[in-house]
PDB file of C-alpha atoms in Angstrom:
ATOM      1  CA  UNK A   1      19.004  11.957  -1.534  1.00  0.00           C
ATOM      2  CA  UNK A   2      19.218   8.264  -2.503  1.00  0.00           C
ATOM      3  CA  UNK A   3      16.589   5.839  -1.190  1.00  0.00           C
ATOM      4  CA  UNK A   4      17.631   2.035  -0.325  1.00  0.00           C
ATOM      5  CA  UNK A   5      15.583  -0.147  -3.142  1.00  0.00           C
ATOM      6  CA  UNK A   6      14.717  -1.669   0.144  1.00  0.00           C
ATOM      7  CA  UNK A   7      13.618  -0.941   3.835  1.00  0.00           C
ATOM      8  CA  UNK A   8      15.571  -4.090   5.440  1.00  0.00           C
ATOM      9  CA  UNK A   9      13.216  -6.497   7.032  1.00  0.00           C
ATOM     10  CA  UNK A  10      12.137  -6.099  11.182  1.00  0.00           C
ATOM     11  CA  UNK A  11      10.447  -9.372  12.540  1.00  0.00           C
ATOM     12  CA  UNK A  12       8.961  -9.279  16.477  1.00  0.00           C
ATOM     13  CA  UNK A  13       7.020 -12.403  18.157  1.00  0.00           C
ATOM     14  CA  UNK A  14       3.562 -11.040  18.839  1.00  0.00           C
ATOM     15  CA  UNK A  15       3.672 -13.378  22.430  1.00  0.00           C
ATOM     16  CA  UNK A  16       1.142 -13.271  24.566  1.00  0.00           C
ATOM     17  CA  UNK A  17       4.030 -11.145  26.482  1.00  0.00           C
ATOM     18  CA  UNK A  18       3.998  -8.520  23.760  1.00  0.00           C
ATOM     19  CA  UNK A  19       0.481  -8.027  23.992  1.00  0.00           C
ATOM     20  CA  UNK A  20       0.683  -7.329  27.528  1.00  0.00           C
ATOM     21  CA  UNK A  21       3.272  -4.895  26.689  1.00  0.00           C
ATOM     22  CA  UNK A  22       1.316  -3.417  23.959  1.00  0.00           C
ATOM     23  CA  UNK A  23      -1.587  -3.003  26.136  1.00  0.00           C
ATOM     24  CA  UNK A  24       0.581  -0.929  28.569  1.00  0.00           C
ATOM     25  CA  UNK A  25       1.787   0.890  25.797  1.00  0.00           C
ATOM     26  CA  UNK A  26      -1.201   2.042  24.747  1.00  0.00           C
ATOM     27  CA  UNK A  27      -3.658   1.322  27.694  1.00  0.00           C
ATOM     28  CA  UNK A  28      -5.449  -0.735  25.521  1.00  0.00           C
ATOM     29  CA  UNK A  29      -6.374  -3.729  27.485  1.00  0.00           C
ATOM     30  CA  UNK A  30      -9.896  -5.036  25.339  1.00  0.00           C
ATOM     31  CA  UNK A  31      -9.849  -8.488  26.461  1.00  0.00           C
ATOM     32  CA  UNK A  32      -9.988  -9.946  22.594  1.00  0.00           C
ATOM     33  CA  UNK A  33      -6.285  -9.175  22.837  1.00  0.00           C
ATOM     34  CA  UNK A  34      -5.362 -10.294  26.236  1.00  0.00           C
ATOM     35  CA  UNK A  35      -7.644 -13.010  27.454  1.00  0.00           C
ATOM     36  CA  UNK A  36      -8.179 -16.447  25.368  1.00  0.00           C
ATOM     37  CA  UNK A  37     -11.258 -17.589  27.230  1.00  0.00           C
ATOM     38  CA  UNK A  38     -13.025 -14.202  26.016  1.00  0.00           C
ATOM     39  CA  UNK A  39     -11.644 -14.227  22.687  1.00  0.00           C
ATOM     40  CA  UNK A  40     -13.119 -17.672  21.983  1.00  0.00           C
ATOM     41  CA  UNK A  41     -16.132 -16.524  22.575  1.00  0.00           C
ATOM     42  CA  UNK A  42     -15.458 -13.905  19.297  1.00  0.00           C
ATOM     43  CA  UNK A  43     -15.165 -14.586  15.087  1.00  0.00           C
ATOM     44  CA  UNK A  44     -11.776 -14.581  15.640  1.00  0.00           C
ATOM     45  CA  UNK A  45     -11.845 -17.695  18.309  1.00  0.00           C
ATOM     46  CA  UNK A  46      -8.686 -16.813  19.863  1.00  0.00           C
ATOM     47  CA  UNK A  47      -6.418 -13.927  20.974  1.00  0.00           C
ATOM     48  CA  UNK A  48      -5.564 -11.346  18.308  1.00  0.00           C
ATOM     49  CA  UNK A  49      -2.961  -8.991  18.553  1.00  0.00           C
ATOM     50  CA  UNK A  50      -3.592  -5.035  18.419  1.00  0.00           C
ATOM     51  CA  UNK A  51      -3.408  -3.721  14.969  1.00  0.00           C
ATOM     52  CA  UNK A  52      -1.223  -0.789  15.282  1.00  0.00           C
ATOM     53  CA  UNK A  53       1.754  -3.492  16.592  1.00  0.00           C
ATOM     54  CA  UNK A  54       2.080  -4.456  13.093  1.00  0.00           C
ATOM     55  CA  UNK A  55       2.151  -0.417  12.198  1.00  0.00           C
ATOM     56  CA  UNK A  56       4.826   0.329  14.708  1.00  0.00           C
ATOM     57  CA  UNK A  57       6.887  -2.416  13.797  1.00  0.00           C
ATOM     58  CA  UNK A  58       6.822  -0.507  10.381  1.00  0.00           C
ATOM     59  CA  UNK A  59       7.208   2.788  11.532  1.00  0.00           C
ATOM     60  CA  UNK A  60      10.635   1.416  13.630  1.00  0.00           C
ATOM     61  CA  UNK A  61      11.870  -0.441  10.673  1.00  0.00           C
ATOM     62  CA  UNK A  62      11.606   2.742   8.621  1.00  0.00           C
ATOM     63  CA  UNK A  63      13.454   4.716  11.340  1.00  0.00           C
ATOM     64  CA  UNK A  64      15.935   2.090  11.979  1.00  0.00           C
ATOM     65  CA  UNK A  65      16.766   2.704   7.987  1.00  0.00           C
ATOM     66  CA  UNK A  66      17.191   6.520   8.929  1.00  0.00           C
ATOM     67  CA  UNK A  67      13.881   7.609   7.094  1.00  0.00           C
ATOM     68  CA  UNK A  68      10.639   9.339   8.322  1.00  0.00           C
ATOM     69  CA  UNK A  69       7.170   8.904   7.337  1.00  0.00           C
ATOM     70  CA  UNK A  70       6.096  12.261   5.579  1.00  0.00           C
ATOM     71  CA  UNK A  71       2.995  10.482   4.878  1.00  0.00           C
ATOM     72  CA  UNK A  72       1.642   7.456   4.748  1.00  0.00           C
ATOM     73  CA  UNK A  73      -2.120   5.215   3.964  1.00  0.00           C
ATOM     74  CA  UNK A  74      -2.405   1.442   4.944  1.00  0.00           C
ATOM     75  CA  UNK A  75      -5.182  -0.892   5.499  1.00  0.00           C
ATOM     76  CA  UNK A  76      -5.155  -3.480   8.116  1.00  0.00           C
ATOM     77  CA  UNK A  77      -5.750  -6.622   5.687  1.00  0.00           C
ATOM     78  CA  UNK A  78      -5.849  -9.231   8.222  1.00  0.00           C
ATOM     79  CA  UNK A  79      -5.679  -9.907  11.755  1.00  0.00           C
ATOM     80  CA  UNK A  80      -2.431 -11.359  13.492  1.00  0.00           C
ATOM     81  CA  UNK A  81      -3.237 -14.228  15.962  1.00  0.00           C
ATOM     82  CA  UNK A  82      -1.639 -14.040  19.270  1.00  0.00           C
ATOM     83  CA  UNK A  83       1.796 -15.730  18.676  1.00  0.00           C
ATOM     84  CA  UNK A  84       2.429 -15.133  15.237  1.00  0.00           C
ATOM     85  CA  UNK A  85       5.268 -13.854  13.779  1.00  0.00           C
ATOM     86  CA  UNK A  86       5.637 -10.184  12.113  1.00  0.00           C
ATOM     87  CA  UNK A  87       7.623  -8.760   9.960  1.00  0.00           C
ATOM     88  CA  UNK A  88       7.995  -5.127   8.400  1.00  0.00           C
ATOM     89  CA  UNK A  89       9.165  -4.797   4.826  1.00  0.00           C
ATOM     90  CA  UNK A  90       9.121  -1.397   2.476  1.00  0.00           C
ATOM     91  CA  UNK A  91      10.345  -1.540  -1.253  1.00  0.00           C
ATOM     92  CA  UNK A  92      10.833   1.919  -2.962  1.00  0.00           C
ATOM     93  CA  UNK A  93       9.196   2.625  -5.989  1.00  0.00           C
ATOM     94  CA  UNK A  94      10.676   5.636  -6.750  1.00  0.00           C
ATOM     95  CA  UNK A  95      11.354   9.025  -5.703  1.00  0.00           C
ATOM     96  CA  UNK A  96      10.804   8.273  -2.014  1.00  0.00           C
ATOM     97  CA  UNK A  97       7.637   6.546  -2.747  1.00  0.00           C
ATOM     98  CA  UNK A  98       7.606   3.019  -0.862  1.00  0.00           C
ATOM     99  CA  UNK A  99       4.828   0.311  -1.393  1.00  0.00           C
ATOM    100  CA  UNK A 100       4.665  -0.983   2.761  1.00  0.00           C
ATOM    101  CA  UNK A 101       3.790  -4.380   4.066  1.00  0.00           C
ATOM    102  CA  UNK A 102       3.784  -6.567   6.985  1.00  0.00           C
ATOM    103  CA  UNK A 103       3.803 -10.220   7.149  1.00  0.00           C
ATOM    104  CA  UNK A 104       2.426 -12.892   9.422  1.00  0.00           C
ATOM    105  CA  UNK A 105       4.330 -15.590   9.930  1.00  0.00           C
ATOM    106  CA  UNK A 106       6.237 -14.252   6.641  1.00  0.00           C
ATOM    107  CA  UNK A 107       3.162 -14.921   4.133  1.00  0.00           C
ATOM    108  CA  UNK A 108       0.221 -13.561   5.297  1.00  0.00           C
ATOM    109  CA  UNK A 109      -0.348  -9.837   4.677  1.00  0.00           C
ATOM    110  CA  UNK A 110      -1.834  -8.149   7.781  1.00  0.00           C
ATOM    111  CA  UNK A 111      -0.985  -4.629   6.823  1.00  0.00           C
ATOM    112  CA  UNK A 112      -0.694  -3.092   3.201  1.00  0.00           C
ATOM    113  CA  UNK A 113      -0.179   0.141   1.660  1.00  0.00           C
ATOM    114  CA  UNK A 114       2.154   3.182   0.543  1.00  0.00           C
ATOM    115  CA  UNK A 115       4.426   5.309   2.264  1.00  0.00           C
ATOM    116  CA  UNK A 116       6.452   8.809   1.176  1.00  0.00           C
ATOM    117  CA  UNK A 117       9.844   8.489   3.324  1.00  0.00           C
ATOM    118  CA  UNK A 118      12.196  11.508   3.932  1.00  0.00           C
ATOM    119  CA  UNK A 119      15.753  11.423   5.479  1.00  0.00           C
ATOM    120  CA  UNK A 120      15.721  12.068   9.353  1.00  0.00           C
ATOM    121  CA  UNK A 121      16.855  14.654  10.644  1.00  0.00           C
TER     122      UNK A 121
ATOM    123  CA  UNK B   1     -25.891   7.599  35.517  1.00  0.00           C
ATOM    124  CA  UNK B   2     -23.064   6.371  33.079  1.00  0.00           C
ATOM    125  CA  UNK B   3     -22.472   8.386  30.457  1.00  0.00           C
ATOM    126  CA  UNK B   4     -24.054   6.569  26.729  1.00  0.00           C
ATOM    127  CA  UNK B   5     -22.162   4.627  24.756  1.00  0.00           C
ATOM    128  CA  UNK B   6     -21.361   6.555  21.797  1.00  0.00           C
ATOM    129  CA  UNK B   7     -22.668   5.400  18.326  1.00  0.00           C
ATOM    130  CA  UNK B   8     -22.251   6.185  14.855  1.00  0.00           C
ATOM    131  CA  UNK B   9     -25.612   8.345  14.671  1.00  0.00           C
ATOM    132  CA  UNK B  10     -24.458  10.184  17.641  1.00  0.00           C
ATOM    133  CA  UNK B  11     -20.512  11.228  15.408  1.00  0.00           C
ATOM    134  CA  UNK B  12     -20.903  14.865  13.339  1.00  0.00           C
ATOM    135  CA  UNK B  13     -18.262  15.983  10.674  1.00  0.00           C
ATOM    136  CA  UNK B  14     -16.008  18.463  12.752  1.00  0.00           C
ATOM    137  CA  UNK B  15     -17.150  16.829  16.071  1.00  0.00           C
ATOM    138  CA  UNK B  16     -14.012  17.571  18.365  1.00  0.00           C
ATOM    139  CA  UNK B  17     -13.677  15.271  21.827  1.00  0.00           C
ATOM    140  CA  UNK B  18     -11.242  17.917  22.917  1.00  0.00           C
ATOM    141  CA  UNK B  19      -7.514  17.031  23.862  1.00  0.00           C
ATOM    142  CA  UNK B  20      -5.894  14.186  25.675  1.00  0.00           C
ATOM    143  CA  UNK B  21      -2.571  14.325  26.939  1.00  0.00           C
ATOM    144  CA  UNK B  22      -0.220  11.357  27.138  1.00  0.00           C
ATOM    145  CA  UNK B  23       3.031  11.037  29.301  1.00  0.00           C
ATOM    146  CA  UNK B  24       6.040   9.576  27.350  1.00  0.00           C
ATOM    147  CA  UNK B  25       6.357   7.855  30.852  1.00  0.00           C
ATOM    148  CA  UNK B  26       8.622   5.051  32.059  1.00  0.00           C
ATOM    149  CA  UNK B  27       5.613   2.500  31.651  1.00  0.00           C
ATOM    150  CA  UNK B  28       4.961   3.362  28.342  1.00  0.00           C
ATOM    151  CA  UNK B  29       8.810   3.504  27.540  1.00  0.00           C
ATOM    152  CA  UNK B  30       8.813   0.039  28.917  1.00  0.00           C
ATOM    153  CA  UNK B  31       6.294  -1.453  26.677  1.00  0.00           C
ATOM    154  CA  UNK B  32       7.667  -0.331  23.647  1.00  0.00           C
ATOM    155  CA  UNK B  33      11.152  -1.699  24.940  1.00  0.00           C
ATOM    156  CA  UNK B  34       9.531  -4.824  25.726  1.00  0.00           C
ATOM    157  CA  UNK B  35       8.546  -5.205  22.165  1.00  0.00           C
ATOM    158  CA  UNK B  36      10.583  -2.991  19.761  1.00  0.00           C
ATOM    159  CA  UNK B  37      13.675  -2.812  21.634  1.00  0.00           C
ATOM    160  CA  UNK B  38      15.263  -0.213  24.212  1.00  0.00           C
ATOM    161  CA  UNK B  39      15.133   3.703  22.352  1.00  0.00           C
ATOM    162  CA  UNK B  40      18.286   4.462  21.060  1.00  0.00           C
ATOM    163  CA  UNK B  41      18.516   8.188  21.871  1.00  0.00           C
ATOM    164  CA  UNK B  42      16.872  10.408  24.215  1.00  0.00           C
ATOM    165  CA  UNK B  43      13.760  11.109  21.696  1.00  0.00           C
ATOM    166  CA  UNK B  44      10.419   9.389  21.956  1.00  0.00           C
ATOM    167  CA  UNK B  45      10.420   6.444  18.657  1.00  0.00           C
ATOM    168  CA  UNK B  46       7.859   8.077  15.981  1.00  0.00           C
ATOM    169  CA  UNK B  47       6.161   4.791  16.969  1.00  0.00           C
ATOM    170  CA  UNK B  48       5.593   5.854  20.438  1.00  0.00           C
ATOM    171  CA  UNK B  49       3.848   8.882  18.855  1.00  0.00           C
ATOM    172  CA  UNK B  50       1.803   6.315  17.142  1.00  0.00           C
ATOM    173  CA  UNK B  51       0.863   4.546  20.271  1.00  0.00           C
ATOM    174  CA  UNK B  52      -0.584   7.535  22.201  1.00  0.00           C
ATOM    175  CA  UNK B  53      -2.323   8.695  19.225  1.00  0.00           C
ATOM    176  CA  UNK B  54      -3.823   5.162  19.430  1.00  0.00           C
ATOM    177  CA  UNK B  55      -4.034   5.375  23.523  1.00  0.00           C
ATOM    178  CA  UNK B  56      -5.928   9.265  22.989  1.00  0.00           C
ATOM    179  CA  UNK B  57      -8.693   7.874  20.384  1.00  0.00           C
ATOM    180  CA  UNK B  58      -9.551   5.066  23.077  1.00  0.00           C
ATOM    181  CA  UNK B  59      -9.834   7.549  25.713  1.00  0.00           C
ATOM    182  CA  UNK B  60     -11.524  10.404  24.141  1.00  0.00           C
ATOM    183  CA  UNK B  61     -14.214   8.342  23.394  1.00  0.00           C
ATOM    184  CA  UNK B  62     -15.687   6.533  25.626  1.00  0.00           C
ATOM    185  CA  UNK B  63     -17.741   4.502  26.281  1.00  0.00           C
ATOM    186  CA  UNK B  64     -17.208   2.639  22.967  1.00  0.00           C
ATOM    187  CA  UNK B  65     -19.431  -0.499  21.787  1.00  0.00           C
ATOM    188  CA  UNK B  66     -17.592  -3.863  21.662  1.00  0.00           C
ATOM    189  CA  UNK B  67     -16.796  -4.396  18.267  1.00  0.00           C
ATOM    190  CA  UNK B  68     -14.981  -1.357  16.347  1.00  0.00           C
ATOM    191  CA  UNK B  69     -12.990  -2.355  13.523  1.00  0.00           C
ATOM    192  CA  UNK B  70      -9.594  -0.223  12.501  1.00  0.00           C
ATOM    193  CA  UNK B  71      -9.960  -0.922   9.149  1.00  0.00           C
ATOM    194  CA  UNK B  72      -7.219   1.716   7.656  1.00  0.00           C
ATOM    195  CA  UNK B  73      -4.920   4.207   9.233  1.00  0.00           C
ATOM    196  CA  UNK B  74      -2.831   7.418   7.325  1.00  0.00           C
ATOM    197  CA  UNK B  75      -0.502   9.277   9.251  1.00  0.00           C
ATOM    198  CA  UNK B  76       2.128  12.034   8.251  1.00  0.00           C
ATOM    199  CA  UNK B  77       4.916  12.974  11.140  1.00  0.00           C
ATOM    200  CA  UNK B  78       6.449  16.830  10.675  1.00  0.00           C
ATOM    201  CA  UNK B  79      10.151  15.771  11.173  1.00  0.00           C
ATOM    202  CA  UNK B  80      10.043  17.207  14.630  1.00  0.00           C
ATOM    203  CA  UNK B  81      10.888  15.364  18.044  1.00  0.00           C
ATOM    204  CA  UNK B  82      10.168  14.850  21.521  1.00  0.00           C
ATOM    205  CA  UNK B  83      12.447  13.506  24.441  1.00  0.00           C
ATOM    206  CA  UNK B  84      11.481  11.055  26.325  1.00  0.00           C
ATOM    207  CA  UNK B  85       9.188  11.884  29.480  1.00  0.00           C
ATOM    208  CA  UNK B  86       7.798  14.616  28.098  1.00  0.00           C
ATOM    209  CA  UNK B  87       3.704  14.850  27.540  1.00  0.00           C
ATOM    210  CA  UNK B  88       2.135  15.094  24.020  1.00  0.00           C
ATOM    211  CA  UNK B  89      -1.186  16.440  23.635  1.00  0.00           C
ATOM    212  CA  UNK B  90      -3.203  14.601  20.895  1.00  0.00           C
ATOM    213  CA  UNK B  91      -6.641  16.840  19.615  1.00  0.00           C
ATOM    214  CA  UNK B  92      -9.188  14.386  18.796  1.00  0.00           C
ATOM    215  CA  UNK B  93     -11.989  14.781  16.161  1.00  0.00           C
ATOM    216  CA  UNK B  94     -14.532  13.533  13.993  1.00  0.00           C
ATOM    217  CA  UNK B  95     -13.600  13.861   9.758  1.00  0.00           C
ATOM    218  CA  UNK B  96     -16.305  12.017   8.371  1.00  0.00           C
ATOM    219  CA  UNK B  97     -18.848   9.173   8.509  1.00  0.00           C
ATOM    220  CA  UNK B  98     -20.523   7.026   5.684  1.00  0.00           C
ATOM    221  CA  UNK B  99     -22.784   4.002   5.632  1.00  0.00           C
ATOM    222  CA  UNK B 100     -22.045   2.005   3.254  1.00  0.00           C
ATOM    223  CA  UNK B 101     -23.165  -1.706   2.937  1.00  0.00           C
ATOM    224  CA  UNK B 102     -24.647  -1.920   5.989  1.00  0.00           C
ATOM    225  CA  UNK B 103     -21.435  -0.732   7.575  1.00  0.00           C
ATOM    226  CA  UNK B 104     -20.704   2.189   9.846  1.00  0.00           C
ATOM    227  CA  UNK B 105     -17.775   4.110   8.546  1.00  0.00           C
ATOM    228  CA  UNK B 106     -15.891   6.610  10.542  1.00  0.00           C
ATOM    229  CA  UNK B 107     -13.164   9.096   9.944  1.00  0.00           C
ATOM    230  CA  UNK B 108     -10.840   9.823  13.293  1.00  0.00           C
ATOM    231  CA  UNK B 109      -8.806  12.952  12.651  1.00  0.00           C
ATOM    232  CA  UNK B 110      -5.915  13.138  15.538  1.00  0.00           C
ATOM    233  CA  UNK B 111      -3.289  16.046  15.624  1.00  0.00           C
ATOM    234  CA  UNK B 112       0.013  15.170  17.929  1.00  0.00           C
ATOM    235  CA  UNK B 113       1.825  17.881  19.325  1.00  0.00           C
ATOM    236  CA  UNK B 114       4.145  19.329  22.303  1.00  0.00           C
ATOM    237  CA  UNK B 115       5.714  21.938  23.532  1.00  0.00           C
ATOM    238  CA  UNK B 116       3.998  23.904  20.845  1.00  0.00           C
ATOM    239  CA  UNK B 117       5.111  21.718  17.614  1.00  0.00           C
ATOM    240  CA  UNK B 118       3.057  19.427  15.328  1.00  0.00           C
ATOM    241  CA  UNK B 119       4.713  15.998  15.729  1.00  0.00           C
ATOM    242  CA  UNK B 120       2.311  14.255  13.396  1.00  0.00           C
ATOM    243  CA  UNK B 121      -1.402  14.371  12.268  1.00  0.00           C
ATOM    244  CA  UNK B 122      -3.401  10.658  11.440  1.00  0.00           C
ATOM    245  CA  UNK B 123      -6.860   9.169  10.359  1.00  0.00           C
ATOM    246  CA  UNK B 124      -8.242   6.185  11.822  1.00  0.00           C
ATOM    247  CA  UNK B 125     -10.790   4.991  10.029  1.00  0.00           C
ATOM    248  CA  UNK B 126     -12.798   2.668  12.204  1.00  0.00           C
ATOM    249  CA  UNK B 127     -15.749   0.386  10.944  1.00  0.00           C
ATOM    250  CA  UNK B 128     -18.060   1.150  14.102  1.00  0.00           C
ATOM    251  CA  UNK B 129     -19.469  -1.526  15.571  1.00  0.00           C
ATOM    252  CA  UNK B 130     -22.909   0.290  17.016  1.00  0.00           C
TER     253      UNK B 130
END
């Protein structure tokens, strides 16, 4: 098959909102995502949004391109602050091999790695 | 008594905490929307696989000190699907543990599947916090 040089880009908001939503995706509720009062109290000093958001904004991005993760290794790099921007982005460096990233607020790298991508389906 | 919390020397290579199983349920089909957008088709997004795997881990083990770091995360899905509103069944276990620096290291292995198929297997390696 051919692989796009490029896995096109997939922003979200990470609103307070969205990590409500998260939380009731996952029934994750630890305050340090939810409640500012608590996370001030933390290194972080205010709300930070669950990691895996960033990784499931990837994963969708790749399946809105048509591809599957056969496999995949990242590191969380960073944390994303309640209210920042992210965005997914995958550039193929050959036979389905893609170095993976996420951006906060399109410069800071909150998730980093490699991915092998297949065709759905 | 409460049960204790569980801490790094208490994790064993091949430790399993047993099965959890997650409904693809209108709540959790709601969040995603809320976020990613409404699913397109009448199969579960792979990242809705993601989120249960991430929603079993919490619950398997518990109670968890305040703290835990996910520091990295692999995760390989089979190709096969799920619809919507059906239950996936995610085996839990321990891989591996390390201290190194000071820090406790821990290897989650999770295995997805439903109706009798693999959906995906991941590691969650946590930096644990007790």
């Amino acid at each position: 098959m051919t692989y796009p040089d490029t896995i096109p880009a997939l922003t979200i908001q990470s609103t307070p909102e969205a990590a409500q939503a998260y939380a009731a995706l996952t029934q994750d509720w630890n305050p340090i995502h939810l409640d500012a009062d608590f996370a001030a109290d933390t290194p972080f000093g205010r709300p930070i949004a669950h990691g895996t958001m960033a990784l499931n904004l990837l994963v969708e991005a790749i399946a809105r391109a048509g591809l599957r993760i056969a496999d995949l290794d990242i590191r969380f790099s960073a944390p994303t602050y309640v209210g920042q921007s992210l965005t997914a982005t995958a550039r193929h460096q050959g036979a389905g091999s893609y170095e993976v990233t996420v951006l906060a607020e399109g410069e800071t790298p909150v998730l980093t790695g490699r991915a092998t991508l297949k065709a759905r389906g | 008594m409460s049960d204790p919390i569980w801490t790094y020397d208490r994790f064993e290579p091949g430790q399993s905490f047993g099965e959890v199983t997650i409904p693809l349920d209108t709540e959790r089909t709601d969040g995603w929307a809320a976020i990613y957008g409404p699913p397109t088709g009448p199969d579960a997004p792979d990242g809705m696989i993601v989120a249960g795997m991430m929603e079993a881990y919490i619950r398997a083990i518990q109670p968890r000190p305040k703290g835990n770091v996910h520091a990295s995360q692999t995760l390989a899905f089979t190709g096969a699907t799920v619809p919507l509103g059906a239950k996936v069944t995610y085996h839990v276990s321990v891989r591996d543990k390390a201290l190194k620096k000071g820090r406790n290291w821990v290897t989650f292995s999770l295995r997805a599947e439903a109706a009798g198929q693999e959906l995906m297997t991941g590691e969650i390696l946590s930096i644990w916090a007790a």
